[in-house]
Amino acid sequence: MKRSALATVLLTVTMVATSSCGLTTGAADKGSGQGVTDTQIKIGTTNPLTGPVAASCKPVSDGALAWFDYVNNHGGINGRKIVDQVLDDGFNAPEALSNARQFVSDGDLAVFGGCGSVQPPAILPELAKNGIPYLFPYASAPALEAAGYKRLFLIFPSYGHQLAGLIKTAMHEHGPGSVWFANAQIPGSDQTERQVRQAVQDAGGTYLGGETTIVGTSDYTPLVLKMKAAHPDYVVLSQGAPDAARIVQTMAAQNALPTKRILGQANLATAPFVGSVGDIANGRVLTVSPVELATSQAAASCRQAFAKASPPLTAEGYSLFGCGTAQIMTEALKEAGKNLTRERLVQVLRSWQQKTASPIFPAVTFGASGNLGVTRMILVEIQNGQLAGQGELAVVP
Amino acid sequence: MELFTGAVISGITIGILYGLLGFPIVLLYKCTGVANFAQGNIATFLTFVVFVTMRSVGFGILPALGVGLAAAAALGALLYLVGLRVHADTADHVNILMRTLALYLLLAGVISVRWSRGEPFAFPTVFPRGALHAGLIDISYQSAGATGVAGVLALLFWLFFKRTETGLLFLATAERRDIAQLLGVDTRRLTMIAWVLAAVVSLLVGVLVAPTNLLAANMMDLFLLYSFTAVILGGLTSLPGVFAGGVIVGVIGNVVTVYTDDDSSVIAVFGLLLLVLLVRPSGLFGDPSLKRV
């Protein structure tokens, strides 16, 4: 387990390092018009459909497919149906790279969506080399935000940004305090730790330290004992939903809940986390969501698409992210018009200024060269076993 | 000191569970000469059976556990009869070993396809909520109860092996399968009973782990790795040794984690494993003279 994680990181670093020139200069459009026929628009998605994060990540592609089906059943985009080929990468960088090569070989218009922070840095060089746009993965990857590839478009701020914004807001609302940080070993986790430490200092708090854990650790008791010995006011979690839930369960069992709040990134604003921690989280957990909540009016169109999916989908954080990104995609394709090419798609996205492209996402701005299109997220508190929206907050300065 | 005490106590608690999952691995090894890689996923599969019974039929945890125990007995027998017994006399150890790996993947696939959507799932505990307070360390009733159940199971198995005819035949078969067969012992029947017992114990481990680790398809993956370490440290053929090995793994892992980090803990546990294999290949409690041929 550990060895495969290390191998993945090394492979990722090597691939990013050896391909940096192609990323910064931008590649030629080698396949204008490819992936587009008179009747269809073909795109590809690499996503963990099996493996340790499949239960969280599969709803992301399912949500997107539900929206594409909904659009196709209502006439498609400019007379064309969207065909999204979803391939399984098992949360594994080499598998994701193999999938990306398949999409390149098929001449797809773009690589769209997907979920997981391990795979995107691995596939970006291949896409950049071939000029393929890469759109809207659910991934925290600081390296992507700084990649400089002009056909890369992100609407999910990195975990470091999310937590920095959340810490600032929480300390403004509940007062400064001491912070203990439970981080997960994924690409960019060092930068996340630096951003959390800086945000705590900027907000007038005290950074007590923390621990970086292996994904899927079998027993979180030692971690929680260290946390408890530090007597923090806030505990910050940057973990996947299952591990975050296990840590919170162990904190409750060890009587180690912090005096003020548990703060966590977007994975805590999802059904797998909320459903598995029960009433422990009530009034204790503050988190952020990239999308409006499932019960909101803004999510009505996605709920409608999910109801028509077979089998019907549950509207929650992951599936709504997939649906929302599909809505942004269809909006861009619509604006790109009949003469759809990769170049035209990129032009449209670059032209957006505070564009409301999906009712569940904040307004989107990419500008001439930026990779990250949103700077705001929804502040969420867990109350009575449910997510409760508390308005928007800025997560990127 | 309180941190150290807490790490030791929690290490013993988790270590006994490592030992409990390792126990059927040793039992099957003694009967068949092969380590069963599917043990963790058998536990996860059966725990999902209990969970689905509660959710779909509306049973409470105890009636659902009863259904689970029946399912465990059936699954253990089925796995043996369908997956292991066929051509078992002519197949070599590598063949049987690969069969257990295939069972591991098969069960993982079924769990993933049938039940994993929306995981992890909160799993109810049969013990009350709350904890025993002792300084810095709080021992949850769940952990204390799990340790107690493991202790009772260990005692029952000891009585079974020492005081029942079937248990004694088991030990005889485990020590010298060839001679037991010559003396007319039905070793196939005993091996099937071993698989049934292994599945039942796996279910109990799964049900004890799930309330804190949460029910998920990969719930036992790392757990199994530590259980195998406990089995090897304990001596592979020693039934009491596997519990001692589990406690050693649990305590060292937790103490190193609280004073350093997760990575160092992994290095310490598996470094110890390598050291023991180099210095004492039969493990800490195994019989150095015993060699399976």
XYZ file of C-alpha atoms in Angstrom:
690
model
C 0.000 0.000 0.000
C 2.691 2.383 1.128
C 5.076 1.339 -1.637
C 2.472 1.835 -4.337
C 1.702 5.320 -3.012
C 5.413 6.198 -3.079
C 5.767 4.833 -6.607
C 2.797 6.884 -7.746
C 4.238 10.078 -6.302
C 7.668 9.429 -7.858
C 6.125 8.684 -11.241
C 4.014 11.798 -11.046
C 6.948 14.026 -10.110
C 9.080 12.542 -12.893
C 6.426 13.024 -15.517
C 5.677 16.590 -14.475
C 9.385 17.457 -14.326
C 10.206 16.009 -17.735
C 7.322 17.755 -19.434
C 7.453 21.214 -17.905
C 8.452 22.969 -21.175
C 5.329 21.820 -22.956
C 3.176 23.062 -20.090
C 4.423 26.587 -19.927
C 4.590 27.366 -23.612
C 1.229 25.912 -24.594
C 0.979 23.314 -27.309
C -0.162 23.642 -30.877
C -3.720 22.648 -31.705
C -2.972 19.295 -33.294
C -6.514 18.088 -33.566
C -8.918 20.924 -34.430
C -12.291 19.504 -35.123
C -11.357 16.071 -33.903
C -13.874 14.498 -31.578
C -16.630 16.512 -33.288
C -18.870 15.208 -36.068
C -22.191 16.420 -37.421
C -24.006 14.307 -34.858
C -21.768 14.059 -31.799
C -19.187 15.665 -29.546
C -16.835 13.103 -28.041
C -15.036 13.749 -24.754
C -13.208 11.450 -22.308
C -13.168 11.087 -18.539
C -10.719 9.166 -16.383
C -12.197 8.438 -12.959
C -11.820 5.888 -10.128
C -14.736 3.504 -10.676
C -13.002 0.880 -8.544
C -10.499 1.059 -5.693
C -10.234 2.960 -2.417
C -12.011 6.180 -3.455
C -14.477 4.739 -5.968
C -17.487 5.111 -3.686
C -16.830 8.862 -3.426
C -15.595 9.461 -6.974
C -18.013 7.432 -9.079
C -20.911 9.797 -8.262
C -18.861 12.619 -9.832
C -18.892 10.994 -13.289
C -22.401 9.604 -12.738
C -23.642 13.138 -11.990
C -22.017 14.479 -15.157
C -23.396 11.654 -17.296
C -26.882 12.258 -15.896
C -26.719 15.898 -17.009
C -25.304 15.025 -20.459
C -28.111 12.473 -20.904
C -30.631 15.125 -19.897
C -29.205 17.557 -22.453
C -29.004 14.898 -25.181
C -32.627 13.934 -24.574
C -33.586 17.579 -25.069
C -31.934 17.906 -28.467
C -28.233 18.012 -27.559
C -25.904 20.950 -28.230
C -26.339 22.687 -31.579
C -27.794 19.458 -32.935
C -25.019 17.225 -31.600
C -25.161 14.652 -28.809
C -22.450 14.671 -26.135
C -20.676 11.304 -25.827
C -18.586 11.080 -22.649
C -16.450 7.931 -22.473
C -15.668 7.228 -18.788
C -12.678 4.928 -18.170
C -11.681 3.514 -14.788
C -8.284 4.510 -13.368
C -8.681 2.933 -9.914
C -7.157 6.103 -8.275
C -3.922 5.093 -9.934
C -1.703 7.547 -11.869
C -0.321 5.069 -14.452
C -3.858 3.813 -15.209
C -5.036 7.410 -15.615
C -2.141 8.107 -17.989
C -3.064 5.053 -20.037
C -6.645 6.329 -20.224
C -5.440 9.791 -21.264
C -3.396 8.243 -24.082
C -6.539 6.418 -25.190
C -8.442 9.727 -25.360
C -5.574 11.307 -27.317
C -5.504 8.350 -29.684
C -9.296 8.580 -30.137
C -8.937 12.282 -30.951
C -11.418 13.403 -28.301
C -12.328 17.077 -28.129
C -11.313 17.333 -24.463
C -10.671 15.413 -21.283
C -13.385 16.316 -18.849
C -14.044 15.878 -15.131
C -12.857 12.918 -13.093
C -12.005 12.826 -9.433
C -8.906 12.331 -7.275
C -5.788 14.386 -6.632
C -3.243 11.723 -7.612
C -4.036 11.366 -11.312
C -4.284 14.904 -12.799
C -0.581 15.816 -12.396
C 0.267 12.537 -14.133
C -1.938 13.016 -17.179
C -1.473 16.758 -17.710
C 1.869 16.475 -19.613
C 0.333 13.993 -22.080
C -2.650 16.261 -22.695
C -0.433 19.350 -22.977
C 1.836 17.607 -25.499
C -1.171 16.952 -27.704
C -3.018 20.231 -27.121
C -6.043 18.565 -25.519
C -8.081 20.799 -23.200
C -8.420 19.438 -19.638
C -11.553 20.631 -17.897
C -12.843 20.684 -14.325
C -11.427 17.670 -12.440
C -12.457 17.262 -8.784
C -8.884 17.433 -7.559
C -6.731 19.389 -5.164
C -3.447 19.805 -6.942
C -1.436 22.958 -6.279
C 0.891 21.893 -9.094
C -2.024 22.181 -11.515
C -2.950 25.682 -10.388
C 0.623 26.723 -11.171
C 1.036 24.580 -14.286
C 0.697 27.395 -16.823
C -1.008 25.170 -19.412
C -3.510 27.488 -21.052
C -5.949 24.729 -21.941
C -6.335 23.622 -18.327
C -9.459 24.876 -16.539
C -10.128 24.263 -12.833
C -13.118 25.199 -10.728
C -12.043 23.368 -7.574
C -9.652 25.437 -5.432
C -6.862 23.397 -3.844
C -7.358 22.111 -0.298
C -4.793 24.640 0.923
C -6.885 27.515 -0.456
C -10.097 26.012 0.912
C -8.715 25.544 4.418
C -6.986 28.945 4.506
C -10.270 30.665 3.657
C -12.167 28.532 6.162
C -9.675 29.152 9.003
C -9.890 32.907 8.454
C -13.705 32.812 8.548
C -13.914 30.443 11.532
C -11.518 32.506 13.646
C -13.418 35.660 12.724
C -16.709 34.046 13.823
C -15.570 31.971 16.809
C -12.405 33.733 17.890
C -8.707 32.946 17.361
C -7.384 29.775 18.926
C -4.888 26.958 18.747
C -4.948 24.596 15.776
C -3.917 20.959 15.244
C -3.787 19.718 11.641
C -4.482 16.148 10.398
C -3.253 16.069 6.804
C -3.380 13.244 4.234
C -0.501 12.040 2.079
C -1.440 13.156 -1.440
C 0.451 15.230 -4.010
C 0.693 18.821 -2.761
C 0.101 17.977 0.916
C 3.289 19.876 1.912
C 1.922 23.027 0.351
C -1.442 22.474 2.048
C 0.359 22.297 5.396
C 2.243 25.549 4.683
C -0.984 27.323 3.690
C -2.780 26.130 6.833
C 0.100 27.211 9.060
C 0.214 30.651 7.395
C -3.567 31.097 7.595
C -3.553 30.304 11.318
C -0.843 32.876 11.953
C -2.602 35.490 9.795
C -5.852 34.958 11.720
C -4.123 35.440 15.076
C -4.180 31.787 16.072
C -1.475 29.396 17.247
C -0.329 26.498 15.087
C 0.307 23.539 17.411
C 1.520 21.107 14.737
C -0.067 18.026 13.303
C 0.410 14.796 11.442
C 0.331 13.605 7.852
C -1.333 10.217 7.627
C -1.488 7.405 5.105
C -4.828 7.148 3.298
C -6.822 4.273 4.815
C -4.871 4.052 8.103
C -6.220 1.101 10.094
C -6.288 2.768 13.538
C -6.479 6.504 14.167
C -6.211 6.224 17.956
C -2.489 7.190 18.143
C -3.130 10.247 15.981
C -6.039 11.293 18.174
C -4.014 10.742 21.380
C -1.366 13.168 20.059
C -4.082 15.605 19.080
C -5.724 15.322 22.492
C -2.440 15.915 24.323
C -2.077 19.222 22.449
C -5.520 20.504 23.686
C -6.429 22.334 20.452
C -9.294 24.796 20.061
C -9.629 23.833 16.411
C -8.812 20.614 14.579
C -8.277 21.021 10.841
C -8.836 17.975 8.617
C -7.560 17.591 5.073
C -8.685 14.023 4.447
C -10.926 12.017 2.181
C -14.484 11.575 3.443
C -13.979 8.030 4.847
C -10.780 8.872 6.741
C -12.188 12.175 8.023
C -15.218 10.282 9.361
C -12.988 7.673 11.036
C -10.900 10.374 12.689
C -13.979 12.196 14.002
C -15.408 8.898 15.301
C -12.139 8.185 17.101
C -12.026 11.735 18.489
C -15.478 11.204 19.974
C -14.502 7.809 21.403
C -11.379 9.312 22.986
C -13.248 12.372 24.299
C -10.905 14.476 22.165
C -13.272 16.811 20.340
C -11.813 20.350 20.146
C -13.203 23.142 22.271
C -14.268 25.272 19.289
C -14.701 23.597 15.879
C -13.530 20.892 13.468
C -12.655 22.532 10.154
C -12.452 20.491 6.973
C -12.188 20.857 3.210
C -14.902 19.990 0.705
C -14.846 16.244 1.352
C -16.648 16.901 4.642
C -19.546 18.557 2.808
C -20.592 15.240 1.289
C -23.067 12.489 2.103
C -20.407 9.830 2.887
C -18.981 12.007 5.681
C -22.207 13.414 7.096
C -23.996 10.060 6.951
C -21.265 8.182 8.783
C -20.435 10.549 11.676
C -24.022 10.896 12.895
C -24.786 13.444 15.575
C -21.132 13.810 16.642
C -20.682 16.494 13.970
C -23.722 18.572 14.870
C -22.670 22.155 15.552
C -19.022 21.120 15.627
C -18.012 20.879 11.970
C -17.457 23.784 9.591
C -16.610 23.003 5.993
C -16.816 24.382 2.483
C -18.624 23.147 -0.605
C -17.760 24.013 -4.213
C -21.461 23.753 -5.095
C -24.793 24.835 -3.654
C -26.365 22.269 -1.341
C -28.579 19.448 -2.588
C -31.747 20.876 -1.051
C -31.306 24.365 -2.533
C -33.427 25.784 -5.342
C -30.216 26.207 -7.349
C -29.814 22.415 -7.470
C -33.304 21.815 -8.908
C -32.120 21.218 -12.481
C -29.573 18.627 -11.334
C -32.133 16.913 -9.122
C -34.437 16.731 -12.149
C -31.689 15.135 -14.262
C -30.818 12.712 -11.440
C -34.452 11.616 -11.119
C -34.477 10.651 -14.808
C -31.152 8.772 -14.602
C -31.191 5.006 -14.510
C -30.808 4.092 -11.704
C -31.841 7.422 -10.140
C -28.957 9.317 -8.512
C -28.841 10.875 -5.068
C -28.096 14.601 -5.071
C -25.146 15.272 -2.741
C -21.738 16.947 -2.872
C -19.953 14.623 -5.299
C -22.811 13.972 -7.728
C -23.730 17.672 -7.758
C -20.129 18.614 -8.548
C -20.293 16.281 -11.553
C -23.628 17.705 -12.656
C -22.493 21.303 -12.178
C -19.304 20.829 -14.174
C -21.355 19.173 -16.939
C -23.617 22.229 -16.927
C -20.565 24.487 -17.313
C -19.302 22.243 -20.118
C -22.595 22.332 -22.006
C -22.781 26.104 -21.616
C -19.297 26.469 -23.110
C -20.108 24.075 -25.972
C -23.293 26.000 -26.687
C -21.403 29.296 -26.865
C -18.706 27.757 -29.036
C -21.362 27.285 -31.722
C -21.552 25.057 -34.753
C -17.894 25.393 -35.743
C -16.665 23.661 -32.633
C -12.928 23.086 -32.262
C -10.600 22.793 -29.295
C -9.335 26.294 -30.036
C -12.860 27.705 -30.098
C -13.777 25.963 -26.834
C -10.713 27.431 -25.132
C -11.504 30.904 -26.513
C -15.000 30.767 -25.051
C -13.796 29.722 -21.600
C -11.065 32.371 -21.629
C -13.632 35.036 -22.515
C -15.780 34.424 -19.446
C -15.909 37.183 -16.837
C -18.091 36.451 -13.804
C -20.066 34.070 -15.969
C -22.943 32.170 -14.350
C -22.516 28.940 -16.274
C -24.189 26.640 -13.739
C -26.808 27.533 -11.133
C -24.949 25.570 -8.465
C -21.464 27.054 -8.981
C -20.317 30.566 -8.133
C -19.646 32.842 -11.135
C -16.691 31.738 -13.257
C -13.782 33.862 -14.530
C -10.727 32.361 -16.232
C -9.261 35.422 -17.954
C -6.369 35.272 -20.385
C -4.088 32.863 -18.562
C -5.502 31.718 -15.204
C -6.235 28.062 -14.520
C -8.597 28.513 -11.576
C -12.016 29.903 -12.479
C -13.666 30.311 -9.082
C -12.436 32.010 -5.941
C -15.482 31.547 -3.740
C -17.118 28.540 -2.088
C -20.169 27.860 0.064
C -19.603 27.913 3.837
C -21.345 24.911 5.362
C -22.126 23.855 8.924
C -23.452 20.439 9.947
C -26.677 20.796 11.951
C -29.053 18.010 12.940
C -27.212 15.552 10.729
C -27.693 17.780 7.668
C -25.560 20.260 5.733
C -26.656 23.846 6.316
C -25.417 26.623 4.018
C -24.018 29.736 5.719
C -23.378 31.893 2.630
C -20.341 32.267 0.382
C -16.776 32.905 1.420
C -13.665 33.868 -0.513
C -11.078 31.092 -0.469
C -8.579 32.524 -2.949
C -7.227 36.031 -2.296
C 3.853 9.198 30.515
C 0.107 9.475 29.996
C 0.665 9.573 26.246
C 2.831 6.456 26.482
C 0.246 4.655 28.637
C -2.500 5.630 26.226
C -0.518 4.351 23.261
C 0.210 1.042 25.027
C -3.406 0.463 26.072
C -4.799 1.351 22.650
C -2.048 -0.775 21.095
C -3.095 -3.786 23.150
C -6.732 -3.240 22.170
C -6.063 -3.029 18.444
C -3.397 -5.740 18.705
C -5.865 -8.262 20.087
C -8.088 -7.592 17.087
C -5.093 -8.095 14.752
C -4.547 -11.373 16.564
C -8.184 -12.354 16.321
C -8.176 -11.908 12.538
C -4.838 -13.720 12.377
C -6.176 -16.641 14.383
C -8.183 -18.209 11.507
C -5.220 -17.624 9.201
C -3.084 -19.776 11.511
C -5.870 -22.326 11.908
C -6.236 -22.756 8.143
C -2.475 -22.769 7.660
C -2.152 -25.596 10.129
C -4.870 -27.568 8.323
C -3.924 -26.824 4.718
C -0.377 -25.480 4.735
C -1.498 -22.312 2.961
C -2.002 -18.757 4.219
C -5.491 -17.503 3.360
C -5.241 -14.074 1.714
C -9.034 -13.807 1.478
C -9.488 -13.590 5.261
C -9.904 -9.791 5.384
C -12.436 -9.677 2.578
C -14.386 -12.580 4.093
C -14.747 -10.362 7.191
C -15.810 -7.354 5.119
C -18.238 -9.387 2.996
C -19.970 -10.894 6.022
C -20.131 -7.564 7.836
C -21.896 -6.152 4.785
C -24.348 -9.096 4.991
C -25.198 -8.058 8.563
C -25.475 -4.406 7.506
C -27.737 -5.151 4.540
C -29.905 -7.399 6.728
C -30.382 -4.542 9.179
C -31.143 -2.034 6.442
C -33.373 -4.088 4.181
C -35.197 -6.297 6.716
C -35.200 -3.800 9.576
C -33.524 -6.143 12.065
C -31.577 -4.811 15.058
C -27.877 -5.539 15.368
C -28.239 -8.754 17.402
C -30.821 -10.531 15.174
C -28.856 -9.381 12.117
C -25.701 -10.794 13.697
C -27.536 -14.113 14.051
C -28.278 -14.037 10.314
C -24.645 -13.110 9.741
C -23.391 -16.086 11.756
C -25.544 -18.458 9.716
C -24.287 -16.792 6.526
C -20.704 -17.110 7.802
C -21.074 -20.838 8.390
C -22.592 -21.272 4.938
C -19.967 -19.113 3.243
C -17.096 -20.885 5.001
C -18.393 -24.283 3.890
C -19.121 -23.012 0.379
C -15.696 -21.457 -0.080
C -14.075 -24.715 0.971
C -16.304 -27.038 -1.076
C -16.339 -24.943 -4.253
C -13.084 -23.042 -4.113
C -10.617 -25.197 -2.222
C -11.638 -28.842 -2.076
C -11.763 -29.516 -5.817
C -8.488 -31.266 -6.798
C -7.082 -30.267 -3.398
C -5.217 -33.572 -3.052
C -3.304 -33.161 -6.287
C -2.889 -29.379 -6.311
C 0.355 -27.958 -4.916
C 0.559 -25.165 -2.342
C 1.051 -22.454 -4.956
C -2.190 -23.508 -6.643
C -4.124 -23.336 -3.357
C -2.462 -20.038 -2.451
C -3.528 -18.544 -5.785
C -7.058 -19.779 -5.154
C -7.187 -17.758 -1.915
C -5.915 -14.717 -3.839
C -8.645 -15.276 -6.412
C -11.214 -15.467 -3.599
C -9.833 -12.190 -2.225
C -10.367 -10.471 -5.588
C -13.724 -12.147 -6.168
C -15.113 -11.005 -2.823
C -13.659 -7.503 -3.323
C -15.414 -7.314 -6.684
C -18.759 -8.453 -5.310
C -18.566 -5.989 -2.415
C -17.635 -3.145 -4.750
C -20.383 -3.872 -7.275
C -23.176 -4.676 -4.810
C -22.661 -2.574 -1.721
C -19.954 0.086 -1.828
C -21.969 2.988 -3.271
C -22.171 5.716 -0.631
C -19.555 4.183 1.679
C -18.315 4.451 4.357
C -21.367 3.453 6.378
C -21.943 4.047 10.066
C -22.226 0.644 11.699
C -24.020 0.198 15.018
C -22.199 -1.159 18.022
C -23.555 -3.731 20.433
C -21.810 -1.877 23.263
C -23.005 1.333 24.942
C -21.592 4.678 23.833
C -19.147 6.450 26.096
C -15.800 5.595 27.595
C -13.980 4.510 30.710
C -11.851 7.471 31.823
C -8.343 6.818 33.096
C -6.250 9.972 32.987
C -5.425 11.039 29.463
C -6.588 7.786 27.995
C -10.265 7.095 27.473
C -11.067 3.487 26.668
C -14.339 3.439 24.792
C -16.837 0.764 25.774
C -16.572 -0.331 22.149
C -12.806 -0.982 22.467
C -13.128 -2.561 25.900
C -16.001 -4.732 24.674
C -14.078 -5.792 21.577
C -11.131 -6.806 23.747
C -13.480 -8.742 26.036
C -15.121 -10.563 23.120
C -11.685 -11.446 21.740
C -10.686 -12.797 25.149
C -13.850 -14.907 25.443
C -13.335 -16.266 21.926
C -9.742 -17.169 22.717
C -10.924 -19.001 25.862
C -13.657 -20.854 23.947
C -11.175 -21.947 21.299
C -8.756 -23.102 23.997
C -11.530 -25.211 25.564
C -12.557 -26.502 22.143
C -9.050 -27.630 21.250
C -8.206 -29.051 24.664
C -11.488 -30.518 25.885
C -13.439 -31.751 22.860
C -12.787 -34.772 20.679
C -13.155 -32.740 17.500
C -10.733 -30.162 18.873
C -8.139 -32.819 19.674
C -8.539 -34.313 16.203
C -7.964 -30.808 14.873
C -4.691 -30.478 16.724
C -3.609 -33.925 15.588
C -4.423 -33.077 11.974
C -2.685 -29.748 12.251
C 0.488 -31.321 13.636
C 0.683 -34.401 11.379
C -1.981 -34.429 8.727
C -0.507 -37.503 6.985
C -0.520 -39.645 10.129
C -3.988 -38.460 11.100
C -5.236 -39.588 7.683
C -3.572 -42.995 8.128
C -5.359 -43.348 11.461
C -8.710 -42.767 9.758
C -9.345 -39.145 10.680
C -11.660 -37.458 8.180
C -9.318 -34.560 7.448
C -11.560 -33.133 4.722
C -14.419 -32.776 7.194
C -12.080 -31.153 9.698
C -10.744 -28.745 7.074
C -14.291 -27.738 6.198
C -15.006 -27.114 9.888
C -11.844 -24.984 9.998
C -13.160 -22.881 7.102
C -16.520 -22.494 8.864
C -14.775 -21.411 12.086
C -12.521 -19.057 10.118
C -15.517 -17.377 8.492
C -17.377 -17.052 11.805
C -14.358 -15.487 13.543
C -13.843 -13.163 10.565
C -17.440 -11.971 10.850
C -16.984 -11.222 14.545
C -13.791 -9.244 13.826
C -15.592 -7.290 11.107
C -18.510 -6.465 13.397
C -16.103 -5.364 16.159
C -14.005 -3.186 13.841
C -16.791 -1.589 11.763
C -18.255 0.775 14.413
C -14.957 2.682 14.710
C -13.392 2.073 11.279
C -16.748 2.472 9.479
C -17.982 -0.110 7.021
C -16.305 0.179 3.627
C -15.029 -2.145 0.927
C -11.404 -1.533 1.949
C -12.117 -1.661 5.702
C -9.826 -4.630 6.353
C -7.071 -4.037 3.766
C -4.429 -2.486 6.043
C -5.821 -4.456 8.964
C -5.046 -7.714 7.152
C -1.476 -6.565 6.517
C -0.928 -6.067 10.252
C -2.687 -9.355 11.028
C -0.343 -11.206 8.694
C 2.564 -9.514 10.464
C 1.149 -10.756 13.772
C 0.847 -14.264 12.313
C 4.474 -14.304 11.125
C 5.805 -12.783 14.358
C 3.795 -15.277 16.374
C 5.274 -18.166 14.457
C 2.711 -19.023 11.761
C 1.790 -22.277 13.484
C 1.216 -21.021 17.020
C -2.390 -20.256 17.939
C -1.493 -18.387 21.178
C 1.477 -16.840 19.366
C -0.741 -14.970 16.927
C -2.355 -13.028 19.799
C 1.062 -12.216 21.251
C 2.230 -11.161 17.788
C -0.853 -8.960 17.391
C -0.248 -7.193 20.694
C 3.426 -6.640 19.805
C 2.454 -5.142 16.441
C -0.295 -2.988 17.986
C 1.809 -1.632 20.829
C 4.942 -0.925 18.761
C 2.887 0.642 15.987
C 0.960 2.949 18.314
C 3.904 3.941 20.548
C 6.089 4.824 17.552
C 3.237 6.775 15.959
C 2.569 8.949 18.982
C 6.261 9.825 19.420
C 7.147 10.177 15.722
C 4.723 9.695 12.852
C 2.770 7.196 10.763
C 5.660 6.523 8.373
C 8.090 5.691 11.175
C 5.507 3.358 12.671
C 5.307 1.412 9.410
C 9.111 1.205 9.291
C 9.285 0.007 12.920
C 6.644 -2.712 12.551
C 7.868 -4.141 9.271
C 11.517 -3.658 10.248
C 10.815 -5.838 13.297
C 9.113 -8.385 11.066
C 12.180 -8.588 8.822
C 14.482 -8.833 11.822
C 12.496 -11.698 13.336
C 12.431 -13.541 10.016
C 16.214 -13.178 9.740
C 17.090 -14.074 13.323
C 14.330 -16.543 14.138
C 12.657 -17.732 10.915
C 10.076 -19.795 12.795
C 8.789 -16.661 14.553
C 8.799 -15.793 18.230
C 6.511 -18.641 19.303
C 6.752 -21.106 16.418
C 8.396 -24.500 16.653
C 11.825 -24.266 14.969
C 11.817 -28.007 14.328
C 8.466 -28.000 12.537
C 8.753 -28.113 8.789
C 5.837 -28.705 6.454
C 6.647 -30.848 3.433
